[in-house]
Amino acid sequence: MKQIPLFLFIIVFFLFPSDVFTQSGGQSVLTAENNILFDDNRTSITINANIQDASVYLNGEYQGRTPCTITDLGSGSYNLSVKKNGYGERSYRISVKSGQSSTFFVELDKITGFVLLSGISGDSLIYTDGDRLSATSLPVFGSPLELEEGFHTITVRRFGYNDYTTQVFVSPHLIIPVQIQMTKASFAISEFSAGRRRFNPAYTGAVGSCTFSFKVTAPETGTLTIADSAGTTVFTWQFPEFSTWEQGISWNGRDTYGKELPDGFYRATVTAGNFTQTAYTQIDHSLTYHPADVTKSGTGTGTLPAAFIMAEDTSYIGTEVSPVFRSDGTPFYETPVNIFFGMAPVSWFEFSMNFELHAGIQNAPLSVGGAVKLGSSQHINTDTKLCYAAVFRYGYTNETPLYEPYGADTGNGLGGGTAIGFDNSAYYAGISSEYLYGTLQGNLKINDSIWRNGIGFEYRPSQAATLKAWFALNSAFGETTGTAWLRAFDTGAGATIQLGNSSVMLNIKGDSILYPGSTNYFSGTFGLTYLF
């Protein structure tokens, strides 16, 4: 989308209309970009264009779509036409010579027209066909918008006014004037809601607060009040005059004087103009946000899935870099770069996905995977819970299998497992068992399976730090490895630390895959995870 100043547009339009705004109907000669000689009398031409799938015609006969190669033509001169809907047709005269392969390039221009908007203010937002114009595309005084030929919906938004929407038909090379008529909007509040059903204000960052958000239509002042279950007001906030549609405030679970409030349900009420809306949230100090690892089976300890599930209404995104070394004559193996994200929309359900590029290996294989975890827990006492979960997952790696002689779980295959453990504020101890099929690369047509059983332990010296260790035995069954009950060991240790008052977790760990009597792999991991 482009703008041309109106005065310049008019000058060019009237002085040079055929050069600027029409496609020539004449037969200009098109010279080949590149010529390659053959040893015989064969002929070949290739027609390229600045867009894909444009139709190519020689002497009026259809030949194919760009990029289009035509062979075995007779020597001589031909009429070449290239066309595509929405673009101006280009026609040329080209020469075809015996014993030569020639490449021609044709540039097609979009068929466009112009819309001149008037009656808009500088703080208005303009949308064409639902897409907002960027700051660099906004029209200035006397500057029409250039749009493709056809129908377009134009919407203008300005805070304090009702949206104005109109539909115009843009004709080639014409300026369509559009007069924008904005009307004042009545004040209203809508969509008042609490960002979290419950939260624990003992944590800092995004996970230790609740954001209340709502929309308004016009300038006004408003007040947010939060009351406990007895109806006592504990927090009040006065909004300055609204100057935009989206409004919100983050509440950290403290009263007006900064004192942390006790567990319970709290009612938030926003009042502005003649409108009042209400939303609810809960303070729950038993809610925990574990500084956990993100495994190929969801949140866990090191590489093992844990029996606990991330706190409800919590999402996470992160990345890890893990240089890997091997014990044989070529010590460096690879440096996988892993990007992952996931969320727990409710207290019993969590899902995650990961994308991993294996840098340092020929062709840089890419691994993708996803996991679903279902779980619950029962309190043994006021601080300790018995947690249990079921995990289902799938992973795939293209190009080549990794970590030969194979038989250790590296994230590939389809399967699932269970985990059970004891969890409290000071530690977690749990066991897990997973069975996976098609583990070489995730190809389910190859009968390679792994049964992995592991134990993980976490020590939490503070709410913001976790020290952890894990150990797993991989048993392999299949075409590649045969049956080997002690195929590989997966073991490691690490730490996760919350950075300051943010919701960012620093992950540091060392891991190893050990094949008894064969190759061993050792890795160190550095990563960051953001909870929100």
XYZ file of C-alpha atoms in Angstrom:
532
model
C 0.000 0.000 0.000
C 1.462 3.340 -1.086
C 0.625 7.050 -0.858
C 1.257 9.639 -3.574
C 0.828 13.338 -2.680
C -2.313 14.593 -4.432
C -0.722 17.492 -6.307
C 2.008 15.195 -7.704
C -0.567 12.548 -8.546
C -2.613 15.019 -10.623
C 0.443 16.351 -12.473
C 1.662 12.879 -13.399
C -1.831 11.656 -14.285
C -2.536 14.417 -16.791
C 0.934 14.921 -18.251
C 2.067 11.288 -18.554
C -1.022 9.050 -18.350
C 0.090 6.443 -20.876
C 3.579 6.032 -19.408
C 2.537 5.724 -15.811
C -0.909 4.233 -15.682
C -1.469 2.024 -18.747
C 0.070 -1.169 -19.983
C 1.427 -0.699 -23.475
C -0.341 -2.686 -26.134
C 2.688 -2.545 -28.444
C 5.158 -5.340 -29.030
C 8.296 -4.207 -27.239
C 11.334 -6.400 -27.714
C 12.330 -8.371 -24.601
C 16.005 -9.265 -24.364
C 17.095 -12.492 -22.697
C 18.720 -12.192 -19.276
C 20.881 -15.245 -19.833
C 21.890 -17.374 -22.818
C 23.473 -20.841 -22.729
C 24.771 -22.513 -25.889
C 23.965 -26.143 -26.793
C 26.164 -28.503 -28.816
C 23.259 -29.291 -31.135
C 20.318 -27.388 -32.639
C 17.999 -27.704 -29.655
C 16.067 -24.662 -28.387
C 14.853 -23.853 -24.900
C 13.388 -20.745 -23.289
C 12.456 -20.131 -19.649
C 10.001 -17.401 -18.669
C 10.385 -16.066 -15.139
C 8.301 -13.349 -13.501
C 8.271 -11.380 -10.268
C 5.202 -13.396 -9.176
C 4.502 -17.117 -9.193
C 1.877 -18.855 -11.335
C 1.430 -16.157 -13.971
C 0.087 -17.582 -17.260
C 2.472 -17.687 -20.226
C 1.314 -17.510 -23.869
C 3.339 -17.776 -27.100
C 1.573 -16.523 -30.252
C -1.674 -16.716 -28.288
C -1.271 -20.367 -27.199
C -1.094 -21.230 -23.499
C 2.272 -22.741 -22.439
C 2.108 -22.998 -18.631
C 2.711 -20.945 -15.484
C 5.794 -19.104 -14.319
C 8.457 -20.226 -13.960
C 7.784 -21.861 -17.322
C 10.292 -23.701 -19.555
C 9.448 -24.370 -23.211
C 11.605 -26.611 -25.391
C 11.892 -27.657 -29.042
C 10.620 -24.406 -30.536
C 11.503 -23.475 -34.062
C 13.953 -20.660 -34.503
C 12.390 -17.285 -35.056
C 10.423 -14.460 -33.442
C 7.452 -15.051 -31.135
C 4.790 -12.942 -29.414
C 5.108 -13.496 -25.658
C 2.279 -12.576 -23.265
C 2.326 -12.973 -19.480
C -0.798 -12.320 -17.437
C -2.411 -12.949 -14.052
C -5.648 -11.792 -12.461
C -5.142 -8.530 -10.601
C -2.022 -7.644 -12.621
C -1.534 -5.783 -15.868
C -0.734 -7.985 -18.858
C 2.748 -7.711 -20.410
C 3.360 -8.432 -24.130
C 6.703 -8.597 -25.885
C 8.488 -9.821 -28.970
C 11.198 -12.410 -28.231
C 13.728 -14.255 -30.392
C 14.353 -18.000 -30.206
C 17.637 -19.276 -31.663
C 18.843 -22.781 -32.469
C 21.471 -24.252 -30.171
C 20.616 -21.822 -27.383
C 18.804 -21.808 -24.051
C 17.495 -18.329 -23.119
C 15.944 -17.010 -19.925
C 13.535 -14.053 -19.972
C 12.259 -12.082 -16.987
C 8.916 -10.282 -16.995
C 7.750 -7.910 -14.275
C 3.999 -7.564 -13.739
C 2.451 -4.611 -11.935
C -0.673 -4.839 -9.808
C -3.757 -3.142 -11.170
C -4.491 -0.477 -8.574
C -6.586 2.586 -7.912
C -6.703 5.224 -5.215
C -8.936 6.173 -2.296
C -8.769 9.701 -0.918
C -10.036 9.906 2.671
C -11.226 13.196 4.098
C -12.706 14.161 7.448
C -10.287 12.127 9.578
C -8.226 13.375 12.517
C -4.594 12.605 13.265
C -5.410 10.220 16.145
C -7.698 8.004 14.063
C -6.956 4.350 13.311
C -7.578 3.233 9.741
C -8.283 -0.351 8.664
C -8.542 -1.735 5.129
C -10.241 -5.128 4.835
C -9.685 -5.687 8.575
C -5.944 -4.919 8.507
C -4.775 -1.867 10.419
C -2.520 0.500 8.528
C 0.917 0.806 10.060
C 2.243 4.169 11.189
C 4.306 4.470 7.988
C 1.222 3.752 5.845
C -1.146 6.249 7.440
C -2.293 8.898 4.950
C -1.136 12.475 5.336
C -2.929 15.571 4.124
C -3.718 15.257 0.410
C -2.305 11.729 0.174
C -4.552 9.019 -1.325
C -4.220 5.327 -0.501
C -3.240 2.977 -3.301
C -5.319 -0.242 -3.234
C -5.756 -3.192 -5.540
C -8.638 -3.170 -7.976
C -11.912 -4.455 -6.493
C -14.125 -4.046 -3.439
C -12.514 -2.946 -0.160
C -13.930 -2.333 3.312
C -12.527 0.737 5.037
C -13.016 1.287 8.775
C -11.981 4.357 10.735
C -11.758 4.233 14.533
C -11.256 7.136 16.925
C -11.545 6.937 20.694
C -14.746 8.613 21.883
C -16.468 8.106 18.542
C -18.477 5.351 16.904
C -16.614 3.318 14.292
C -17.207 4.416 10.708
C -17.248 1.645 8.078
C -17.818 1.908 4.349
C -17.232 -0.239 1.279
C -15.704 1.161 -1.901
C -14.947 -0.261 -5.316
C -11.465 0.688 -6.482
C -11.166 1.156 -10.257
C -7.859 1.134 -12.130
C -5.997 4.447 -12.021
C -8.960 6.401 -10.579
C -9.203 8.405 -7.348
C -12.276 7.526 -5.287
C -13.135 10.233 -2.711
C -14.500 9.004 0.623
C -15.892 11.464 3.187
C -15.543 10.113 6.737
C -18.342 11.193 9.104
C -17.630 10.285 12.738
C -20.312 10.553 15.449
C -19.741 10.876 19.185
C -20.008 7.611 21.152
C -21.940 7.285 24.399
C -19.837 6.120 27.329
C -20.079 2.423 28.198
C -18.064 -0.296 29.959
C -17.855 -3.872 28.711
C -15.939 -7.136 29.183
C -14.785 -6.515 32.756
C -12.922 -9.653 33.850
C -10.255 -11.066 36.171
C -7.177 -12.492 34.465
C -6.772 -15.285 37.048
C -9.361 -17.322 38.891
C -6.903 -17.597 41.791
C -3.333 -16.535 42.507
C -0.701 -16.519 45.220
C 0.570 -12.997 46.094
C 3.600 -14.506 47.849
C 5.141 -14.803 44.362
C 6.495 -11.889 42.388
C 6.055 -11.083 38.729
C 3.094 -11.984 36.548
C 2.213 -15.185 38.433
C 1.837 -13.351 41.764
C -0.831 -10.915 40.634
C -4.228 -10.704 38.970
C -4.965 -8.295 36.128
C -8.450 -6.813 35.843
C -9.278 -5.604 32.355
C -12.222 -3.956 30.627
C -13.155 -1.827 27.629
C -14.588 1.673 27.459
C -15.964 3.687 24.558
C -15.276 7.325 25.489
C -13.431 9.594 27.951
C -14.566 9.305 31.581
C -13.052 8.709 35.000
C -13.559 5.531 37.009
C -12.833 3.726 40.253
C -11.826 0.130 41.010
C -12.690 -1.207 44.451
C -11.823 -4.655 45.782
C -13.695 -6.126 48.730
C -13.254 -9.323 50.734
C -15.930 -11.963 51.284
C -17.339 -9.945 54.227
C -17.861 -6.933 51.970
C -15.048 -4.856 53.494
C -13.194 -2.713 50.963
C -9.497 -3.613 51.016
C -8.158 -1.835 47.949
C -9.182 1.215 45.897
C -7.751 2.610 42.668
C -8.775 5.807 40.889
C -8.326 5.702 37.113
C -7.270 8.880 35.326
C -9.528 9.970 32.492
C -9.760 7.165 29.937
C -7.982 7.975 26.678
C -8.140 4.605 24.904
C -10.470 1.618 24.594
C -8.456 -1.009 26.471
C -8.113 -0.544 30.238
C -6.515 -2.677 32.923
C -4.818 -2.753 36.290
C -2.675 -5.429 37.933
C -3.473 -6.173 41.606
C -0.779 -7.867 43.706
C -3.108 -9.196 46.436
C -2.268 -6.439 48.915
C -4.433 -3.816 50.555
C -4.178 -0.081 50.036
C -1.328 0.085 52.575
C 0.718 -2.704 50.931
C -0.158 -5.474 53.418
C -0.538 -8.965 51.944
C -4.134 -10.148 52.290
C -5.279 -13.568 53.572
C -6.764 -16.421 51.552
C -10.312 -16.018 50.369
C -12.554 -14.778 47.573
C -12.408 -11.134 46.553
C -14.896 -9.063 44.573
C -13.609 -6.397 42.186
C -15.985 -3.645 41.078
C -15.315 -0.990 38.453
C -17.535 2.086 38.446
C -17.498 4.811 35.798
C -20.242 7.107 34.529
C -23.524 5.289 35.095
C -21.955 1.844 34.728
C -20.878 -0.725 37.317
C -19.426 -4.158 36.581
C -18.087 -6.906 38.859
C -15.537 -9.734 38.615
C -14.125 -12.209 41.160
C -10.774 -13.757 42.000
C -9.317 -15.825 44.834
C -6.149 -15.490 46.893
C -4.742 -18.942 47.610
C -1.361 -19.263 49.321
C -1.371 -23.038 48.738
C -1.012 -22.410 45.011
C 2.571 -23.150 43.917
C 4.523 -22.237 40.809
C 7.337 -24.768 40.687
C 10.608 -23.563 39.124
C 10.446 -26.706 36.983
C 12.155 -28.040 33.890
C 10.150 -28.519 30.711
C 10.745 -32.045 29.409
C 9.520 -33.770 26.243
C 6.695 -35.006 28.501
C 5.737 -31.623 29.965
C 6.897 -30.060 33.227
C 9.241 -32.270 35.212
C 12.592 -32.914 36.817
C 15.504 -32.852 34.376
C 14.338 -35.101 31.539
C 11.661 -36.945 33.556
C 7.993 -35.998 33.760
C 6.838 -34.949 37.220
C 3.594 -35.939 38.879
C 2.662 -32.327 39.638
C 1.002 -30.002 37.116
C 1.753 -26.329 36.602
C -0.659 -24.032 38.468
C -3.905 -23.320 36.630
C -4.207 -20.246 34.369
C -0.432 -20.339 33.891
C 1.436 -20.339 30.579
C 5.134 -20.590 29.882
C 7.540 -20.055 27.015
C 11.262 -20.647 26.995
C 14.412 -21.634 25.199
C 17.441 -23.805 25.985
C 20.856 -24.355 24.424
C 22.606 -27.658 25.215
C 26.074 -28.388 23.736
C 26.581 -32.180 23.604
C 29.893 -34.052 23.671
C 30.581 -37.755 23.155
C 33.166 -40.102 24.590
C 34.672 -41.398 21.340
C 37.297 -39.857 19.011
C 35.059 -36.976 17.828
C 34.166 -35.275 21.117
C 31.775 -32.567 19.859
C 28.430 -34.005 18.769
C 25.855 -31.222 18.447
C 24.317 -28.083 19.962
C 20.540 -28.426 20.049
C 18.558 -25.185 20.357
C 15.161 -25.873 21.897
C 12.128 -23.563 21.949
C 9.105 -24.659 23.959
C 5.807 -23.365 25.244
C 2.807 -24.692 27.114
C -0.006 -23.897 29.477
C -2.248 -25.283 32.192
C -5.745 -23.849 31.614
C -7.166 -25.834 34.537
C -5.670 -27.503 37.603
C -5.764 -31.046 36.140
C -4.655 -30.479 32.524
C -1.391 -29.302 30.946
C -0.060 -29.383 27.407
C 3.248 -28.390 25.851
C 5.042 -28.247 22.496
C 8.713 -28.064 21.583
C 10.788 -27.281 18.493
C 14.461 -28.235 18.483
C 17.125 -27.473 15.879
C 20.136 -29.798 16.057
C 22.927 -27.412 15.082
C 26.322 -28.943 14.379
C 24.941 -32.051 12.662
C 24.925 -32.290 8.870
C 21.669 -30.870 7.417
C 20.722 -29.614 10.937
C 17.843 -32.004 11.750
C 14.693 -30.519 13.267
C 12.728 -32.186 16.069
C 9.140 -31.343 16.949
C 6.973 -32.776 19.677
C 4.004 -32.291 21.927
C 2.727 -33.683 25.195
C -0.463 -33.735 27.250
C -0.466 -34.323 30.995
C -3.540 -35.153 33.114
C -3.147 -35.184 36.875
C -4.517 -34.679 40.351
C -3.341 -34.728 43.963
C -4.421 -35.523 47.525
C -3.227 -33.816 50.686
C -1.398 -36.077 53.111
C -1.000 -33.209 55.571
C -1.233 -29.413 55.420
C 1.986 -29.061 53.417
C 2.504 -32.336 51.536
C 0.523 -33.722 48.627
C 0.521 -37.094 46.893
C 0.499 -36.259 43.174
C -0.196 -38.556 40.258
C -0.387 -37.922 36.528
C -0.744 -39.602 33.149
C 1.309 -38.396 30.183
C 0.715 -38.815 26.431
C 3.229 -37.550 23.898
C 4.628 -37.725 20.354
C 7.915 -36.551 18.865
C 9.522 -36.649 15.431
C 12.991 -35.884 14.032
C 13.652 -35.487 10.307
C 16.819 -36.169 8.287
C 18.597 -38.719 10.522
C 18.278 -40.639 13.803
C 20.284 -39.242 16.707
C 22.420 -40.597 19.542
C 23.597 -43.904 18.149
C 23.774 -46.764 18.995
C 20.179 -45.775 19.809
C 17.767 -47.112 22.385
C 17.712 -44.112 24.747
C 14.729 -41.780 24.937
C 15.557 -38.586 23.004
C 12.000 -37.339 22.585
C 10.873 -39.337 19.531
C 7.998 -41.760 19.172
C 4.389 -42.125 20.265
C 3.482 -43.286 23.735
C 2.696 -42.372 27.269
C 3.266 -43.137 30.880
C 2.514 -42.329 34.472
C 4.190 -40.462 37.311
C 3.587 -40.422 41.045
C 5.329 -38.413 43.737
C 5.279 -36.487 47.000
C 5.302 -32.710 46.685
C 5.600 -29.915 49.231
C 7.258 -26.521 49.598
C 10.654 -28.013 50.508
C 11.021 -31.014 48.177
C 9.592 -33.264 45.497
C 10.344 -36.969 45.142
C 8.739 -39.019 42.413
C 8.984 -41.918 40.010
C 7.869 -42.194 36.397
C 7.406 -44.898 33.802
C 6.935 -44.332 30.055
C 6.589 -46.653 27.066
C 7.273 -45.249 23.594
C 6.889 -46.760 20.123
C 8.705 -45.690 16.936
C 11.522 -44.092 18.891
C 14.265 -43.968 16.259
C 12.871 -40.866 14.528
C 9.182 -41.000 15.338
C 8.416 -43.229 12.353
C 5.654 -45.533 13.582
C 6.273 -47.986 10.723
C 9.568 -49.039 12.319
C 9.257 -51.343 15.319
C 11.577 -49.641 17.816
C 10.364 -49.226 21.378
C 11.713 -47.914 24.683
C 10.501 -48.470 28.206
C 11.952 -45.792 30.450
C 11.699 -45.887 34.247
C 13.126 -43.079 36.343
C 13.312 -41.392 39.705
C 13.602 -37.657 40.283
C 14.267 -35.549 43.364
C 14.009 -31.797 43.942
C 15.132 -29.749 46.931
C 13.699 -26.244 47.288
C 15.791 -24.117 49.651
C 13.515 -21.159 48.901
C 10.395 -20.327 46.960
C 12.539 -18.999 44.106
C 15.052 -21.840 43.727
C 15.106 -25.582 43.065
C 18.018 -28.032 43.098
C 17.353 -31.318 41.326
C 18.770 -34.696 40.328
C 17.369 -37.583 38.300
C 18.179 -41.057 37.042
C 16.436 -43.262 34.461
C 16.903 -46.728 32.993
C 16.088 -47.177 29.287
C 15.113 -50.650 28.103
C 15.003 -51.102 24.325
C 13.012 -53.491 22.123
C 12.964 -53.452 18.340
C 14.498 -53.821 14.897
C 17.451 -51.503 15.475
C 18.576 -52.448 18.974
C 17.135 -55.872 19.570
C 16.025 -56.596 23.124
C 18.218 -54.956 25.762
C 16.853 -54.455 29.270
C 19.859 -52.341 30.290
C 20.223 -50.445 27.034
C 21.055 -46.933 28.375
C 21.089 -44.760 31.489
C 19.875 -41.175 31.539
C 21.094 -39.172 34.519
C 21.846 -35.591 35.509
C 21.537 -32.729 37.990
C 20.707 -29.045 37.815
C 19.164 -25.938 39.327
C 16.333 -23.550 38.460
C 16.365 -20.051 39.911
C 13.848 -17.227 39.669
C 15.554 -14.046 38.491
C 14.851 -11.191 40.924
C 11.238 -10.083 41.136
C 10.461 -11.200 37.598
C 8.663 -14.290 36.308
C 11.775 -15.452 34.441
C 13.409 -18.718 35.493
C 17.062 -19.507 34.832
C 17.696 -23.215 34.099
C 21.165 -24.735 34.426
C 21.781 -28.480 34.286
C 24.171 -31.217 33.244
C 22.860 -34.387 31.646
C 24.257 -37.620 30.237
C 23.166 -40.599 28.159
C 25.297 -43.637 28.964
C 25.356 -46.775 26.788
C 27.145 -49.492 28.821
C 30.216 -50.648 26.907
C 29.619 -48.164 24.088
C 29.368 -44.436 23.344
C 28.461 -41.970 26.104
C 27.030 -38.470 25.637
C 27.409 -35.516 28.016
C 25.646 -32.173 27.790
C 25.342 -28.890 29.637
C 22.177 -26.801 29.382
C 21.530 -23.105 29.804
C 17.958 -21.857 29.419
C 15.337 -19.283 30.341
C 11.646 -19.872 30.997
C 9.058 -17.110 31.343
C 5.877 -17.782 33.322
C 2.789 -15.700 32.701
